[in-house]
Short mmCIF file of N, CA and C in Angstrom, two decimals:
data_model
loop_
_atom_site.label_atom_id
_atom_site.label_comp_id
_atom_site.label_asym_id
_atom_site.label_seq_id
_atom_site.Cartn_x
_atom_site.Cartn_y
_atom_site.Cartn_z
N VAL B 1 85.81 147.21 92.76
CA VAL B 1 84.50 146.62 92.60
C VAL B 1 84.22 145.65 93.75
N GLU B 2 85.20 144.83 94.05
CA GLU B 2 85.00 143.85 95.12
C GLU B 2 84.72 144.54 96.45
N ALA B 3 85.37 145.67 96.69
CA ALA B 3 85.16 146.40 97.95
C ALA B 3 83.73 146.90 98.05
N TYR B 4 83.18 147.42 96.96
CA TYR B 4 81.80 147.88 96.97
C TYR B 4 80.84 146.72 97.21
N GLU B 5 81.10 145.62 96.55
CA GLU B 5 80.22 144.46 96.72
C GLU B 5 80.30 143.93 98.15
N ALA B 6 81.51 143.88 98.72
CA ALA B 6 81.67 143.41 100.09
C ALA B 6 80.98 144.36 101.07
N ALA B 7 81.13 145.65 100.84
CA ALA B 7 80.51 146.64 101.73
C ALA B 7 79.00 146.54 101.68
N SER B 8 78.46 146.21 100.54
CA SER B 8 77.00 146.12 100.41
C SER B 8 76.42 144.95 101.20
N ARG B 9 77.27 143.98 101.56
CA ARG B 9 76.80 142.82 102.32
C ARG B 9 76.81 143.07 103.83
N LEU B 10 77.35 144.18 104.26
CA LEU B 10 77.38 144.49 105.69
C LEU B 10 75.98 144.82 106.17
N PRO B 11 75.66 144.46 107.40
CA PRO B 11 74.32 144.76 107.94
C PRO B 11 74.01 146.26 107.88
N GLY B 12 72.85 146.57 107.35
CA GLY B 12 72.40 147.96 107.27
C GLY B 12 73.10 148.80 106.22
N ALA B 13 73.83 148.17 105.32
CA ALA B 13 74.61 148.92 104.34
C ALA B 13 73.78 149.56 103.24
N GLY B 14 72.60 149.03 102.97
CA GLY B 14 71.80 149.56 101.88
C GLY B 14 72.33 149.09 100.54
N VAL B 15 71.93 149.79 99.48
CA VAL B 15 72.26 149.34 98.13
C VAL B 15 73.26 150.23 97.40
N SER B 16 73.74 151.28 98.04
CA SER B 16 74.66 152.20 97.36
C SER B 16 75.92 151.51 96.87
N GLY B 17 76.47 150.60 97.68
CA GLY B 17 77.67 149.89 97.26
C GLY B 17 77.45 149.05 96.03
N LEU B 18 76.30 148.38 95.98
CA LEU B 18 75.97 147.58 94.79
C LEU B 18 75.81 148.47 93.57
N ASN B 19 75.15 149.60 93.75
CA ASN B 19 74.98 150.53 92.63
C ASN B 19 76.34 151.02 92.13
N ASN B 20 77.22 151.38 93.05
CA ASN B 20 78.56 151.84 92.65
C ASN B 20 79.33 150.75 91.92
N ALA B 21 79.22 149.51 92.39
CA ALA B 21 79.88 148.39 91.70
C ALA B 21 79.31 148.22 90.30
N ALA B 22 77.99 148.35 90.16
CA ALA B 22 77.37 148.22 88.84
C ALA B 22 77.85 149.31 87.89
N VAL B 23 77.99 150.53 88.40
CA VAL B 23 78.50 151.63 87.57
C VAL B 23 79.91 151.31 87.08
N ILE B 24 80.73 150.79 87.97
CA ILE B 24 82.11 150.44 87.58
C ILE B 24 82.11 149.34 86.54
N TYR B 25 81.28 148.31 86.75
CA TYR B 25 81.20 147.24 85.74
C TYR B 25 80.78 147.81 84.38
N GLY B 26 79.87 148.74 84.38
CA GLY B 26 79.46 149.36 83.13
C GLY B 26 80.62 150.08 82.45
N ARG B 27 81.39 150.80 83.25
CA ARG B 27 82.55 151.51 82.69
C ARG B 27 83.61 150.55 82.16
N LEU B 28 83.67 149.36 82.77
CA LEU B 28 84.60 148.33 82.30
C LEU B 28 84.03 147.52 81.15
N ARG B 29 82.83 147.89 80.71
CA ARG B 29 82.12 147.22 79.62
C ARG B 29 81.74 145.78 79.97
N GLU B 30 81.55 145.53 81.25
CA GLU B 30 81.06 144.24 81.72
C GLU B 30 79.57 144.43 82.04
N HIS B 31 78.80 144.62 80.98
CA HIS B 31 77.41 145.03 81.10
C HIS B 31 76.50 143.95 81.67
N GLU B 32 76.82 142.69 81.45
CA GLU B 32 76.00 141.62 82.03
C GLU B 32 76.09 141.66 83.55
N LYS B 33 77.30 141.85 84.07
CA LYS B 33 77.48 141.95 85.52
C LYS B 33 76.77 143.18 86.06
N ALA B 34 76.87 144.29 85.32
CA ALA B 34 76.20 145.52 85.75
C ALA B 34 74.69 145.30 85.82
N GLU B 35 74.14 144.64 84.83
CA GLU B 35 72.69 144.39 84.81
C GLU B 35 72.25 143.62 86.05
N VAL B 36 72.98 142.57 86.39
CA VAL B 36 72.64 141.76 87.56
C VAL B 36 72.63 142.63 88.82
N LEU B 37 73.64 143.47 88.98
CA LEU B 37 73.73 144.29 90.18
C LEU B 37 72.65 145.37 90.21
N TYR B 38 72.34 145.98 89.08
CA TYR B 38 71.25 146.98 89.07
C TYR B 38 69.93 146.33 89.48
N ARG B 39 69.71 145.12 89.03
CA ARG B 39 68.48 144.41 89.43
C ARG B 39 68.47 144.15 90.94
N GLN B 40 69.63 143.85 91.50
CA GLN B 40 69.72 143.65 92.95
C GLN B 40 69.47 144.96 93.70
N VAL B 41 69.97 146.05 93.15
CA VAL B 41 69.75 147.36 93.77
C VAL B 41 68.25 147.65 93.84
N ILE B 42 67.57 147.44 92.72
CA ILE B 42 66.13 147.72 92.66
C ILE B 42 65.37 146.78 93.60
N ALA B 43 65.77 145.53 93.66
CA ALA B 43 65.11 144.59 94.56
C ALA B 43 65.31 144.99 96.02
N GLY B 44 66.45 145.59 96.32
CA GLY B 44 66.74 146.00 97.69
C GLY B 44 66.16 147.35 98.08
N ASN B 45 65.87 148.18 97.08
CA ASN B 45 65.33 149.52 97.34
C ASN B 45 64.61 150.01 96.09
N THR B 46 63.30 149.83 96.05
CA THR B 46 62.54 150.20 94.85
C THR B 46 62.51 151.70 94.63
N ARG B 47 62.94 152.50 95.60
CA ARG B 47 62.91 153.96 95.45
C ARG B 47 64.27 154.53 95.05
N PHE B 48 65.16 153.71 94.52
CA PHE B 48 66.48 154.16 94.05
C PHE B 48 66.34 154.45 92.56
N ALA B 49 65.90 155.67 92.25
CA ALA B 49 65.52 156.02 90.87
C ALA B 49 66.64 155.84 89.86
N ASN B 50 67.86 156.21 90.22
CA ASN B 50 68.95 156.11 89.26
C ASN B 50 69.20 154.68 88.81
N ALA B 51 68.91 153.72 89.68
CA ALA B 51 69.12 152.32 89.31
C ALA B 51 68.23 151.92 88.13
N TYR B 52 67.01 152.44 88.09
CA TYR B 52 66.12 152.13 86.97
C TYR B 52 66.68 152.68 85.66
N ALA B 53 67.11 153.93 85.69
CA ALA B 53 67.68 154.55 84.49
C ALA B 53 68.94 153.81 84.05
N ASN B 54 69.79 153.49 85.01
CA ASN B 54 71.02 152.78 84.69
C ASN B 54 70.73 151.39 84.14
N LEU B 55 69.75 150.72 84.74
CA LEU B 55 69.37 149.39 84.25
C LEU B 55 68.83 149.47 82.84
N MET B 56 67.98 150.45 82.57
CA MET B 56 67.43 150.57 81.22
C MET B 56 68.53 150.84 80.19
N ASN B 57 69.47 151.70 80.52
CA ASN B 57 70.60 151.95 79.61
C ASN B 57 71.40 150.67 79.38
N THR B 58 71.62 149.92 80.46
CA THR B 58 72.37 148.67 80.35
C THR B 58 71.62 147.65 79.51
N LEU B 59 70.31 147.57 79.67
CA LEU B 59 69.52 146.65 78.86
C LEU B 59 69.64 147.00 77.37
N ILE B 60 69.63 148.27 77.06
CA ILE B 60 69.79 148.70 75.66
C ILE B 60 71.15 148.27 75.14
N ILE B 61 72.18 148.52 75.93
CA ILE B 61 73.54 148.12 75.52
C ILE B 61 73.61 146.61 75.31
N ASN B 62 72.93 145.86 76.19
CA ASN B 62 72.95 144.40 76.10
C ASN B 62 71.99 143.86 75.03
N GLY B 63 71.26 144.75 74.36
CA GLY B 63 70.35 144.33 73.30
C GLY B 63 69.10 143.64 73.81
N LYS B 64 68.74 143.89 75.07
CA LYS B 64 67.57 143.25 75.68
C LYS B 64 66.37 144.20 75.68
N PHE B 65 65.96 144.56 74.48
CA PHE B 65 64.91 145.57 74.32
C PHE B 65 63.56 145.11 74.88
N SER B 66 63.31 143.81 74.81
CA SER B 66 62.02 143.31 75.31
C SER B 66 61.91 143.43 76.82
N ALA B 67 63.01 143.57 77.52
CA ALA B 67 62.99 143.69 78.98
C ALA B 67 62.72 145.13 79.44
N LEU B 68 62.78 146.08 78.52
CA LEU B 68 62.61 147.48 78.90
C LEU B 68 61.22 147.78 79.45
N ASP B 69 60.19 147.18 78.87
CA ASP B 69 58.82 147.46 79.32
C ASP B 69 58.61 147.09 80.77
N SER B 70 59.12 145.94 81.19
CA SER B 70 58.90 145.52 82.58
C SER B 70 59.63 146.44 83.55
N VAL B 71 60.81 146.92 83.18
CA VAL B 71 61.54 147.85 84.05
C VAL B 71 60.81 149.18 84.11
N ARG B 72 60.31 149.62 82.97
CA ARG B 72 59.55 150.87 82.95
C ARG B 72 58.29 150.75 83.81
N GLN B 73 57.63 149.62 83.78
CA GLN B 73 56.45 149.40 84.62
C GLN B 73 56.83 149.39 86.10
N GLN B 74 57.94 148.78 86.44
CA GLN B 74 58.41 148.79 87.82
C GLN B 74 58.69 150.23 88.28
N PHE B 75 59.33 151.01 87.41
CA PHE B 75 59.63 152.40 87.74
C PHE B 75 58.34 153.17 87.98
N ARG B 76 57.38 153.01 87.10
CA ARG B 76 56.10 153.73 87.24
C ARG B 76 55.37 153.34 88.53
N ALA B 77 55.46 152.07 88.91
CA ALA B 77 54.82 151.63 90.16
C ALA B 77 55.52 152.23 91.37
N ALA B 78 56.84 152.34 91.31
CA ALA B 78 57.62 152.89 92.43
C ALA B 78 57.53 154.41 92.50
N PHE B 79 57.33 155.05 91.35
CA PHE B 79 57.33 156.52 91.27
C PHE B 79 56.11 157.03 90.50
N PRO B 80 54.92 156.86 91.04
CA PRO B 80 53.73 157.33 90.33
C PRO B 80 53.75 158.84 90.11
N GLU B 81 54.49 159.55 90.94
CA GLU B 81 54.56 161.01 90.79
C GLU B 81 55.32 161.44 89.54
N PHE B 82 56.01 160.51 88.89
CA PHE B 82 56.75 160.82 87.65
C PHE B 82 56.02 160.31 86.41
N GLU B 83 54.70 160.22 86.48
CA GLU B 83 53.90 159.75 85.35
C GLU B 83 54.28 160.52 84.08
N GLY B 84 54.49 159.78 83.01
CA GLY B 84 54.82 160.40 81.73
C GLY B 84 56.30 160.60 81.50
N LEU B 85 57.14 160.30 82.51
CA LEU B 85 58.58 160.47 82.33
C LEU B 85 59.12 159.51 81.28
N TRP B 86 58.70 158.22 81.38
CA TRP B 86 59.13 157.24 80.38
C TRP B 86 57.92 156.62 79.76
#
């Protein structure tokens, strides 16, 4: 996990490392940490569709149902071509 997070801080690295670290945190059942990283992924690249789905799943696991609407709205703004998906 630390390697992915460190790699994501390199210039021009993008958000893939952060997303991978978030996936690992989820598998380790450290869902709060995963949520923070998924939000960073989306902030760094609004067109990273899997991050939205992963964040929504993590929010459900964390019992943060009221936060789902705002993530769904962000997804719809980033991907208008997927109208009606969520």
